[in-house]
Coordinates of C-alpha atoms in Angstrom, one line a residue:
M1 CA 2.1 -125.5 52.3
P2 CA 1.1 -124.0 49.4
T3 CA -0.8 -120.4 49.2
P4 CA -4.5 -121.5 49.0
T5 CA -6.3 -120.9 45.6
N6 CA -9.9 -122.3 45.5
T7 CA -11.0 -119.9 48.3
R8 CA -12.8 -116.2 47.0
T9 CA -10.3 -113.5 48.6
G10 CA -7.2 -116.0 46.6
S11 CA -8.9 -115.7 43.1
V12 CA -9.3 -112.5 43.3
V13 CA -5.9 -111.9 45.1
N14 CA -4.3 -113.8 41.8
Y15 CA -6.7 -112.5 39.1
R16 CA -5.5 -109.0 40.4
A17 CA -1.8 -110.1 40.0
A18 CA -1.5 -112.0 36.6
R19 CA -4.0 -109.0 35.0
T20 CA -1.0 -106.3 36.3
S21 CA 2.0 -108.4 35.1
A22 CA 0.0 -108.6 31.5
L23 CA -0.1 -105.0 31.0
R24 CA 2.8 -103.8 32.1
A25 CA 4.3 -106.9 29.3
A26 CA 2.6 -105.6 26.5
S27 CA 3.4 -102.5 27.2
T28 CA 6.5 -102.9 27.4
Q29 CA 7.2 -105.0 23.9
A30 CA 4.7 -101.8 22.9
Q31 CA 7.4 -99.5 23.6
A32 CA 10.2 -101.8 22.7
T33 CA 8.8 -102.4 19.2
K34 CA 7.2 -99.4 18.3
T35 CA 9.1 -96.9 15.2
V36 CA 9.7 -93.3 15.4
P37 CA 8.8 -91.3 12.8
A38 CA 10.9 -89.2 10.2
G39 CA 11.6 -85.8 11.9
G40 CA 10.4 -87.2 15.2
Q41 CA 12.1 -88.2 18.6
A42 CA 11.6 -91.2 20.5
A43 CA 11.8 -89.7 23.8
G44 CA 10.6 -86.0 24.5
Q45 CA 8.8 -86.1 22.0
S46 CA 5.6 -82.9 21.9
K47 CA 2.3 -83.7 20.9
D48 CA 0.3 -82.6 18.7
P49 CA -1.2 -78.7 19.2
S50 CA -5.0 -79.1 20.6
V51 CA -7.8 -78.7 18.9
E52 CA -7.9 -75.7 21.4
L53 CA -5.2 -74.7 20.0
R54 CA -5.9 -74.8 15.9
L55 CA -8.7 -73.6 15.5
A56 CA -7.6 -70.3 17.5
R57 CA -5.4 -69.8 14.7
V58 CA -6.8 -70.0 12.1
A59 CA -9.4 -67.8 14.1
C60 CA -6.8 -65.4 14.1
A61 CA -5.9 -65.4 11.2
G62 CA -9.3 -64.6 9.5
A63 CA -10.2 -68.3 7.8
L64 CA -12.7 -68.8 10.3
C65 CA -15.1 -66.5 10.1
G66 CA -13.5 -63.7 8.6
E67 CA -10.9 -61.0 10.2
L68 CA -11.6 -61.0 13.6
R69 CA -10.3 -58.0 16.4
V70 CA -10.4 -58.2 20.4
D71 CA -12.3 -55.4 22.4
E72 CA -10.5 -53.4 25.6
S73 CA -12.3 -56.2 27.9
G74 CA -10.9 -59.2 26.3
R75 CA -13.8 -60.6 26.2
E76 CA -16.1 -60.1 23.7
I77 CA -14.9 -60.1 20.2
W78 CA -15.7 -57.6 16.6
R79 CA -15.7 -59.0 12.3
W80 CA -15.6 -57.1 10.6
D81 CA -18.0 -57.6 7.6
G82 CA -16.4 -54.5 5.0
G83 CA -18.4 -51.6 6.0
I84 CA -19.0 -51.7 10.5
W85 CA -17.4 -53.9 12.8
Q86 CA -20.2 -56.3 14.2
A87 CA -19.9 -58.2 17.9
V88 CA -20.6 -61.8 17.5
A89 CA -22.2 -63.6 19.5
A90 CA -20.8 -66.5 21.8
D91 CA -23.8 -69.1 20.0
E92 CA -22.5 -68.1 16.3
G93 CA -18.4 -68.2 17.4
R94 CA -19.5 -72.0 19.3
A95 CA -21.8 -72.6 15.9
K96 CA -18.5 -72.0 13.7
A97 CA -16.6 -73.1 16.4
L98 CA -18.2 -76.6 15.8
A99 CA -18.4 -77.0 12.2
W100 CA -14.5 -76.9 11.5
I101 CA -13.5 -79.0 14.3
E102 CA -17.0 -81.5 11.8
K103 CA -13.8 -80.9 9.0
N104 CA -11.1 -80.3 10.8
A105 CA -11.0 -82.7 13.6
P106 CA -14.6 -85.6 13.3
D107 CA -13.0 -87.4 16.9
Q108 CA -13.7 -84.3 18.9
Y109 CA -16.9 -83.7 17.5
R110 CA -18.2 -82.2 21.0
P111 CA -20.6 -79.3 21.5
K112 CA -18.1 -78.5 25.2
T113 CA -15.0 -78.3 23.0
A114 CA -16.1 -75.9 20.8
E115 CA -17.7 -73.8 23.3
N116 CA -13.5 -74.0 24.8
A117 CA -11.9 -74.0 21.6
W118 CA -13.8 -70.6 20.7
A119 CA -13.8 -68.9 24.2
T120 CA -9.4 -69.1 22.8
V121 CA -10.1 -67.5 20.1
G122 CA -10.6 -64.2 22.7
P123 CA -6.7 -63.7 25.0
R124 CA -5.1 -65.6 21.4
L125 CA -6.4 -62.1 19.5
S126 CA -5.8 -59.9 22.4
E127 CA -2.0 -61.7 22.5
D128 CA -1.8 -61.1 19.3
G129 CA -2.8 -57.4 19.9
K130 CA -5.8 -57.6 17.6
T131 CA -7.8 -55.2 19.4
K132 CA -10.6 -53.1 17.8
P133 CA -9.9 -49.7 17.0
A134 CA -12.0 -47.4 19.4
A135 CA -14.8 -45.6 17.5
R136 CA -13.9 -41.5 16.5
T137 CA -16.8 -39.5 17.7
R138 CA -15.8 -36.8 16.9
R139 CA -16.8 -36.8 13.2
I140 CA -20.0 -37.2 12.5
I141 CA -19.9 -40.4 10.7
V142 CA -23.8 -42.1 9.5
P143 CA -22.2 -46.5 7.6
T144 CA -25.2 -47.1 5.2
R145 CA -24.8 -50.2 3.0
T146 CA -22.6 -48.8 0.5
A147 CA -20.2 -46.1 1.8
Y148 CA -20.0 -43.8 4.5
L149 CA -21.3 -39.7 4.7
E150 CA -20.0 -38.3 6.3
V151 CA -22.0 -34.9 7.5
L152 CA -19.5 -31.4 7.4
D153 CA -19.5 -28.6 10.2
D154 CA -20.9 -26.9 7.0
G155 CA -23.7 -28.9 6.8
R156 CA -22.5 -30.7 3.7
I157 CA -22.7 -34.4 2.8
V158 CA -19.7 -36.9 1.5
A159 CA -19.3 -39.4 0.6
S160 CA -16.1 -41.9 1.5
A161 CA -15.5 -46.0 1.5
P162 CA -15.7 -47.5 3.9
D163 CA -12.7 -47.5 7.1
R164 CA -11.5 -50.0 9.8
E165 CA -9.6 -48.2 12.5
L166 CA -12.6 -45.8 12.0
G167 CA -14.2 -48.5 14.4
L168 CA -17.8 -47.6 13.5
H169 CA -20.4 -50.4 14.2
H170 CA -23.5 -48.4 13.6
R171 CA -24.8 -48.7 10.3
L172 CA -28.1 -46.5 8.8
D173 CA -28.8 -49.7 6.4
I174 CA -29.7 -48.5 3.7
E175 CA -27.9 -48.4 0.1
T176 CA -27.7 -44.3 -0.7
G177 CA -26.8 -44.9 -4.4
A178 CA -23.4 -42.6 -3.5
G179 CA -19.6 -43.3 -4.3
P180 CA -17.4 -42.4 -2.5
G181 CA -16.0 -39.0 -3.5
T182 CA -19.4 -37.8 -4.2
E183 CA -21.1 -35.8 -2.6
Y184 CA -25.2 -36.3 -0.6
R185 CA -27.9 -34.2 -1.0
P186 CA -31.4 -35.5 1.2
Q187 CA -34.6 -35.0 -0.6
E188 CA -37.8 -33.1 1.5
V189 CA -40.4 -35.8 2.7
P190 CA -42.9 -35.5 0.3
E191 CA -46.6 -34.0 2.3
A192 CA -48.5 -36.9 0.6
S193 CA -45.6 -39.3 1.1
R194 CA -47.1 -42.2 3.5
F195 CA -44.1 -40.7 5.8
G196 CA -45.2 -37.8 5.5
R197 CA -48.6 -37.4 6.4
Y198 CA -47.8 -40.3 9.8
L199 CA -45.5 -36.9 11.1
A200 CA -48.5 -35.0 9.4
Q201 CA -50.7 -36.8 11.8
A202 CA -48.0 -38.1 14.7
L203 CA -46.6 -34.9 15.4
P204 CA -48.8 -31.9 13.8
D205 CA -46.6 -29.4 15.9
P206 CA -43.1 -28.6 13.7
A207 CA -41.6 -27.3 16.8
I208 CA -42.0 -30.3 18.6
R209 CA -41.2 -32.0 14.9
A210 CA -38.1 -31.4 14.6
L211 CA -36.8 -31.7 18.4
V212 CA -37.7 -35.6 17.8
Q213 CA -36.3 -35.3 14.6
E214 CA -33.1 -34.8 15.7
Q215 CA -32.9 -36.9 18.9
I216 CA -33.8 -40.1 16.5
A217 CA -30.4 -37.7 14.4
L218 CA -28.6 -38.4 16.7
T219 CA -28.5 -43.0 17.3
M220 CA -26.9 -42.7 14.2
T221 CA -23.8 -40.9 15.6
P222 CA -21.1 -42.4 17.0
G223 CA -20.1 -41.9 21.2
P224 CA -22.1 -42.0 24.5
Q225 CA -25.6 -41.1 23.6
R226 CA -26.1 -37.1 25.6
S227 CA -30.1 -37.5 25.8
V228 CA -32.7 -41.0 25.6
L229 CA -36.3 -39.9 23.7
W230 CA -39.2 -40.4 25.9
M231 CA -42.3 -41.3 24.3
F232 CA -45.7 -41.6 25.8
G233 CA -48.8 -41.6 25.3
P234 CA -51.7 -42.8 24.5
A235 CA -52.3 -45.8 22.3
G236 CA -52.2 -45.1 18.7
G237 CA -50.2 -42.1 18.8
G238 CA -48.1 -42.9 17.2
K239 CA -44.8 -43.4 19.2
G240 CA -44.5 -47.6 18.7
T241 CA -44.7 -47.1 15.0
M242 CA -41.3 -44.2 15.4
S243 CA -40.4 -46.5 17.6
T244 CA -40.1 -50.0 15.2
I245 CA -38.5 -47.2 12.7
I246 CA -35.7 -46.3 14.3
Q247 CA -35.7 -50.2 15.4
R248 CA -35.4 -51.1 11.8
M249 CA -32.1 -48.5 10.5
H250 CA -30.0 -50.7 13.2
V251 CA -28.2 -53.2 12.1
R252 CA -28.3 -54.7 15.9
S253 CA -31.5 -53.5 18.8
E254 CA -32.7 -55.5 21.4
A255 CA -35.2 -54.7 23.6
V256 CA -34.3 -54.1 27.6
E257 CA -37.2 -53.7 30.9
L258 CA -35.5 -51.0 32.8
H259 CA -36.6 -52.0 36.4
R260 CA -34.4 -54.8 35.2
L261 CA -31.0 -52.8 34.2
D262 CA -29.3 -53.9 37.9
E263 CA -28.5 -57.4 36.5
A264 CA -25.8 -57.8 35.4
E265 CA -27.8 -60.6 32.5
Q266 CA -30.3 -58.1 31.9
R267 CA -27.1 -55.4 30.8
Y268 CA -25.5 -58.1 28.4
K269 CA -28.0 -57.4 25.5
C270 CA -26.0 -53.9 25.0
V271 CA -23.4 -56.0 23.7
G272 CA -22.8 -55.4 20.7
A273 CA -26.6 -53.1 20.0
S274 CA -26.3 -50.2 18.6
L275 CA -29.9 -48.9 19.6
L276 CA -31.6 -50.1 22.9
T277 CA -35.2 -49.5 22.8
V278 CA -37.7 -49.8 25.7
S279 CA -41.2 -50.4 25.0
E280 CA -43.3 -50.9 28.2
V281 CA -42.2 -48.5 31.6
G282 CA -44.1 -49.9 34.8
E283 CA -46.4 -47.0 35.9
K284 CA -44.9 -45.5 39.0
K285 CA -42.8 -48.1 40.0
S286 CA -38.5 -47.7 40.6
W287 CA -36.8 -48.8 37.3
A288 CA -32.7 -49.3 38.2
E289 CA -31.8 -45.5 37.5
A290 CA -28.4 -45.5 38.2
P291 CA -27.5 -48.4 35.8
W292 CA -29.3 -47.1 32.9
K293 CA -27.3 -43.2 33.8
A294 CA -24.5 -45.6 34.0
M295 CA -24.6 -46.5 30.7
V296 CA -26.8 -43.5 29.1
A297 CA -23.0 -42.1 29.9
G298 CA -20.3 -44.8 28.3
D299 CA -19.1 -45.3 32.0
A300 CA -17.3 -48.5 32.3
I301 CA -20.4 -51.4 33.9
D302 CA -20.2 -54.9 34.7
V303 CA -21.9 -57.7 32.1
R304 CA -22.6 -60.9 32.2
Q305 CA -24.0 -63.9 30.3
L306 CA -26.3 -66.2 31.9
Y307 CA -24.0 -68.5 33.8
G308 CA -20.9 -66.9 31.9
Q309 CA -17.9 -64.5 34.2
A310 CA -18.6 -61.3 34.3
F311 CA -16.5 -59.1 32.7
T312 CA -16.2 -54.4 32.8
Y313 CA -17.9 -53.4 28.8
R314 CA -18.2 -49.9 27.7
W315 CA -21.7 -49.5 25.4
T316 CA -21.7 -46.3 22.9
G317 CA -24.7 -47.1 21.2
K318 CA -28.5 -45.2 22.2
M319 CA -31.4 -46.4 23.2
V320 CA -34.9 -45.1 22.6
I321 CA -38.0 -45.4 25.0
D322 CA -41.4 -46.3 24.3
A323 CA -44.5 -45.9 27.2
Q324 CA -47.5 -45.2 27.7
Q325 CA -47.0 -42.5 31.1
P326 CA -44.5 -39.2 31.5
P327 CA -40.9 -40.0 32.7
Y328 CA -40.8 -41.0 36.1
F329 CA -37.9 -41.5 38.5
E330 CA -36.3 -41.2 42.5
D331 CA -33.5 -39.4 41.9
K332 CA -33.3 -36.1 43.5
T333 CA -30.5 -34.5 41.5
S334 CA -30.2 -33.9 38.0
G335 CA -28.6 -36.4 36.6
V336 CA -31.6 -38.2 35.4
A337 CA -34.0 -34.9 34.2
D338 CA -30.6 -34.3 32.0
R339 CA -30.8 -37.0 29.7
L340 CA -34.5 -37.2 29.3
V341 CA -36.0 -35.7 26.1
P342 CA -40.5 -36.5 27.5
V343 CA -42.5 -36.2 24.4
L344 CA -46.2 -36.6 23.5
F345 CA -48.2 -38.1 20.7
R346 CA -51.1 -36.4 21.6
S347 CA -52.9 -37.4 18.6
P348 CA -54.8 -40.2 18.3
V349 CA -55.3 -42.2 15.4
A350 CA -59.5 -42.7 14.8
G351 CA -59.1 -47.2 14.9
K352 CA -61.3 -46.9 12.2
E353 CA -57.8 -44.4 9.6
Q354 CA -54.8 -46.4 10.8
T355 CA -53.4 -48.0 9.4
I356 CA -52.1 -51.7 9.8
G357 CA -49.0 -52.9 10.4
L358 CA -47.6 -48.8 9.0
A359 CA -44.7 -49.1 10.1
N360 CA -43.5 -52.2 7.8
C361 CA -45.1 -50.6 4.9
I362 CA -43.6 -47.4 5.0
I363 CA -40.1 -49.8 6.4
D364 CA -41.1 -51.8 2.6
E365 CA -41.6 -48.7 0.6
E366 CA -39.8 -45.0 2.2
L367 CA -37.2 -46.4 4.2
H368 CA -35.5 -44.5 2.4
L369 CA -36.9 -41.0 3.2
V370 CA -36.7 -41.8 6.6
A371 CA -33.2 -42.3 6.3
D372 CA -33.0 -38.9 4.1
W373 CA -35.1 -37.3 7.2
V374 CA -32.4 -38.9 9.8
L375 CA -29.5 -36.9 7.5
A376 CA -31.3 -33.6 7.4
G377 CA -32.1 -33.7 11.5
L378 CA -28.1 -34.2 11.8
R379 CA -26.8 -31.3 9.3
R380 CA -28.4 -29.2 11.8
I381 CA -26.4 -30.8 14.6
A382 CA -23.7 -30.3 12.6
K383 CA -24.4 -26.7 11.8
R384 CA -24.8 -26.8 15.4
G385 CA -21.2 -27.8 16.0
G386 CA -22.2 -31.5 16.8
K387 CA -24.5 -30.4 19.7
P388 CA -28.2 -31.0 20.0
M389 CA -30.3 -28.8 20.3
P390 CA -30.0 -26.6 23.4
R391 CA -32.9 -27.0 26.4
E392 CA -33.7 -23.5 25.9
E393 CA -34.6 -24.1 22.4
W394 CA -36.3 -26.7 22.7
P395 CA -40.6 -26.9 22.4
E396 CA -42.6 -24.9 25.7
E397 CA -44.4 -28.2 26.1
C398 CA -41.3 -30.6 25.6
R399 CA -39.5 -28.3 28.2
A400 CA -43.5 -27.8 30.1
I401 CA -43.7 -31.2 30.7
L402 CA -39.5 -32.1 32.0
A403 CA -40.3 -29.2 34.9
G404 CA -43.5 -30.8 36.0
T405 CA -42.2 -34.1 35.8
R406 CA -39.2 -33.3 38.2
T407 CA -41.9 -32.1 40.5
N408 CA -44.4 -34.8 40.6
N409 CA -41.8 -37.4 40.9
D410 CA -40.0 -35.4 43.7
P411 CA -42.6 -34.2 46.9
L412 CA -40.1 -32.7 48.2
R413 CA -40.0 -30.3 45.3
E414 CA -43.5 -30.6 45.0
W415 CA -43.9 -28.6 48.2
L416 CA -40.8 -25.8 47.4
T417 CA -42.6 -24.7 44.0
E418 CA -46.5 -25.3 45.6
V419 CA -45.1 -22.5 48.6
G420 CA -42.8 -20.5 46.4
V421 CA -39.9 -20.9 48.7
T422 CA -37.7 -17.7 49.7
C423 CA -34.2 -18.1 49.9
D424 CA -32.2 -14.8 50.7
E425 CA -29.4 -13.2 52.1
T426 CA -31.7 -10.9 54.1
L427 CA -33.7 -12.4 55.5
P428 CA -33.6 -13.2 58.5
A429 CA -33.3 -17.0 60.9
R430 CA -35.4 -18.6 62.3
P431 CA -35.7 -22.0 63.9
K432 CA -34.7 -25.1 61.4
S433 CA -38.2 -26.9 63.3
E434 CA -40.2 -24.0 61.9
I435 CA -39.1 -25.4 58.4
E436 CA -39.8 -28.8 58.8
A437 CA -43.1 -28.0 60.8
A438 CA -44.2 -26.9 57.8
W439 CA -43.1 -29.1 55.3
A440 CA -45.2 -31.8 57.5
A441 CA -48.0 -30.1 57.7
W442 CA -48.6 -30.0 53.7
A443 CA -46.7 -33.6 53.7
E444 CA -49.8 -34.8 55.6
D445 CA -52.1 -32.9 53.8
N446 CA -51.3 -34.5 50.2
G447 CA -51.1 -38.1 52.5
Y448 CA -46.8 -38.0 52.0
T449 CA -47.0 -40.1 55.2
D450 CA -46.0 -43.4 56.6
A451 CA -47.5 -45.4 57.7
F452 CA -47.8 -44.4 61.4
N453 CA -48.9 -40.3 59.5
K454 CA -45.4 -39.3 59.8
P455 CA -44.2 -37.4 57.6
K456 CA -41.4 -39.5 54.8
L457 CA -39.1 -37.4 55.5
A458 CA -37.7 -35.7 58.5
G459 CA -35.4 -34.3 60.7
R460 CA -31.6 -35.0 59.8
S461 CA -33.3 -37.0 55.9
F462 CA -35.2 -34.0 55.6
W463 CA -32.2 -31.2 55.5
T464 CA -29.8 -33.9 53.5
S465 CA -32.3 -34.4 50.9
L466 CA -32.6 -29.8 49.8
R467 CA -28.9 -30.4 50.5
K468 CA -28.8 -32.7 47.4
M469 CA -31.2 -31.0 45.0
P470 CA -28.3 -28.7 42.8
E471 CA -31.3 -25.5 42.1
M472 CA -31.1 -25.7 46.5
L473 CA -28.2 -25.4 47.7
Q474 CA -28.0 -21.7 48.1
L475 CA -31.6 -22.0 50.3
I476 CA -29.0 -23.1 53.3
T477 CA -27.7 -20.3 53.6
G478 CA -25.6 -19.0 56.9
A479 CA -23.0 -20.6 58.8
Q480 CA -23.3 -24.3 60.1
D481 CA -23.6 -22.8 63.4
E482 CA -25.6 -20.2 63.4
T483 CA -28.0 -20.1 65.7
V484 CA -30.9 -18.7 67.4
P485 CA -33.1 -18.7 71.4
D486 CA -35.8 -21.9 70.8
P487 CA -39.4 -20.7 71.1
K488 CA -39.9 -23.8 72.7
R489 CA -37.1 -23.9 75.2
P490 CA -37.4 -20.9 77.1
G491 CA -33.0 -19.6 77.4
C492 CA -32.3 -22.9 75.1
R493 CA -30.9 -21.9 71.0
T494 CA -31.7 -24.4 67.6
R495 CA -30.2 -24.4 65.1
A496 CA -30.3 -21.8 62.6
C497 CA -31.7 -21.8 58.8
R498 CA -33.1 -18.7 56.1
I499 CA -35.4 -19.6 54.0
A500 CA -39.0 -17.8 53.9
L501 CA -42.2 -20.0 52.9
G502 CA -43.7 -18.0 49.9
P503 CA -43.0 -14.0 49.5
D504 CA -46.5 -13.1 51.9
D505 CA -43.6 -15.6 54.7
A506 CA -40.8 -13.5 53.4
A507 CA -42.7 -9.9 54.5
R508 CA -43.6 -11.0 58.2
L509 CA -39.5 -11.9 58.9
R510 CA -38.5 -9.0 57.5
A511 CA -41.4 -7.3 59.8
K512 CA -41.1 -9.0 62.4
A513 CA -37.6 -8.7 63.2
A514 CA -37.4 -4.6 62.1
H515 CA -39.9 -4.8 64.7
E516 CA -37.5 -6.8 67.3
A517 CA -34.8 -4.6 66.7
K518 CA -37.1 -1.5 67.1
A519 CA -38.3 -2.7 70.6
R520 CA -34.5 -3.5 71.3
A521 CA -33.6 -0.4 70.5
E522 CA -36.0 1.5 72.2
A523 CA -35.5 -1.3 75.8
W524 CA -31.8 -0.3 75.4
S525 CA -32.2 4.2 75.0
K526 CA -34.5 3.3 78.5
T527 CA -31.9 2.1 80.7
R528 CA -29.2 4.6 79.4
V529 CA -28.5 7.2 82.5
I530 CA -26.8 11.1 81.6
E531 CA -24.7 11.8 84.0
G532 CA -23.3 14.7 82.9
S533 CA -22.1 13.0 79.4
E534 CA -23.8 11.8 77.1
G535 CA -23.6 7.6 75.7
M536 CA -22.0 6.9 79.5
P537 CA -24.0 3.8 80.3
F538 CA -25.3 3.4 83.9

């Protein structure tokens, strides 16, 4: 009986079988008639290099967007522009790759292909050993458009040719006219100039002006940041103008938000940026202090581009903060306070006397005066051995602001300062509960309590917070197991400390201890019975 072919199932089966047979026959015929190109192989011949590999080779050879290097993470690519190293943004790299593909492999012209091709450049550079030189931080060198200006220890400023091996990626974006081998002498800022009048108005105190000058000059030095300038004050005081001028001096600056620095995407903005600026800080609002300290210190941090993979990066740029309120932080150690330089811009300009776009006017007409002002600040730093102005030499106003900030931001420190804590090894031991009771009463009077009207720090957390303060370590004196009689539980003992809540309390403690010692001596003398020999006990 013949196989049925007029049913639906039979038709489908026969059609598929016929199509498969025809495709196999066509493939066999093509293999049989295929001609072997000259120099090729008929079997096992390697394919042409992929577009990604071809582009990586071109980029490593410097034919894509100039001489390229990769950083120690193997992910960020840097380009030598003839004067400094500049980070190549991912979008810029993909655009360069897409343009190359359009010209050399138009059949592969797709955004995804360009993205994959650019992603191979970093590993290829690492494989070839083409890494970006680490920035030299022992010398004070300021790159400009025309030459490098090195500030020597004696204060002289000598110009030299750009050197890629120094690994610098910051630049004072001006032309000085100084050629390699010549000495550059910065000019004084004329009082009648726009910039001179601005400095006199915004920073009338010469000592504060000198501190700000050096802090801005430090943004032009290589290496991690040692201190962060925190400018604050009322609107119209000139802090925004100063921030804008500083940004213009740098080749690449990025704006960040302090309270979002715990996000890897926010920290990614520091990659390739020589300056980070903060325009506003929320009043009494917690911000990411831990990652901020790591960034400022030049420690390794995790960064990630949006929808990208996280990687480790060490930022060596600088940061400037522009806010309307003084610094606020919750750090109980000195990690944040030691890195802040608070400066109050207290002289707002009247509305009718304000110059609209003053920062742009100074940038367009007198940026060379700003550069000379910065270099003069670097001279003083160089003569000091490359160190910034010591805190002991700060203007009294700035030191008072920082001290007040540390106190106001820390209720426990405020309490210790207000009551005048006295710590002395000779103080009599007293129950720790007395200190805790005094703190609880003060916290209640000043509103530092929780929803249940209890102090936010109590018991073990209270003493732990004390120990975290470097200057308070000596308050917890004596052995850990030192005890005294518990006044609330007769016959029991409790842990003790040697802390006095002010001079009067210290005097009272010593008087009480002396009185108790005298009473014990009298009681002992009454219990002695002399029987023939003095000193014989009863």
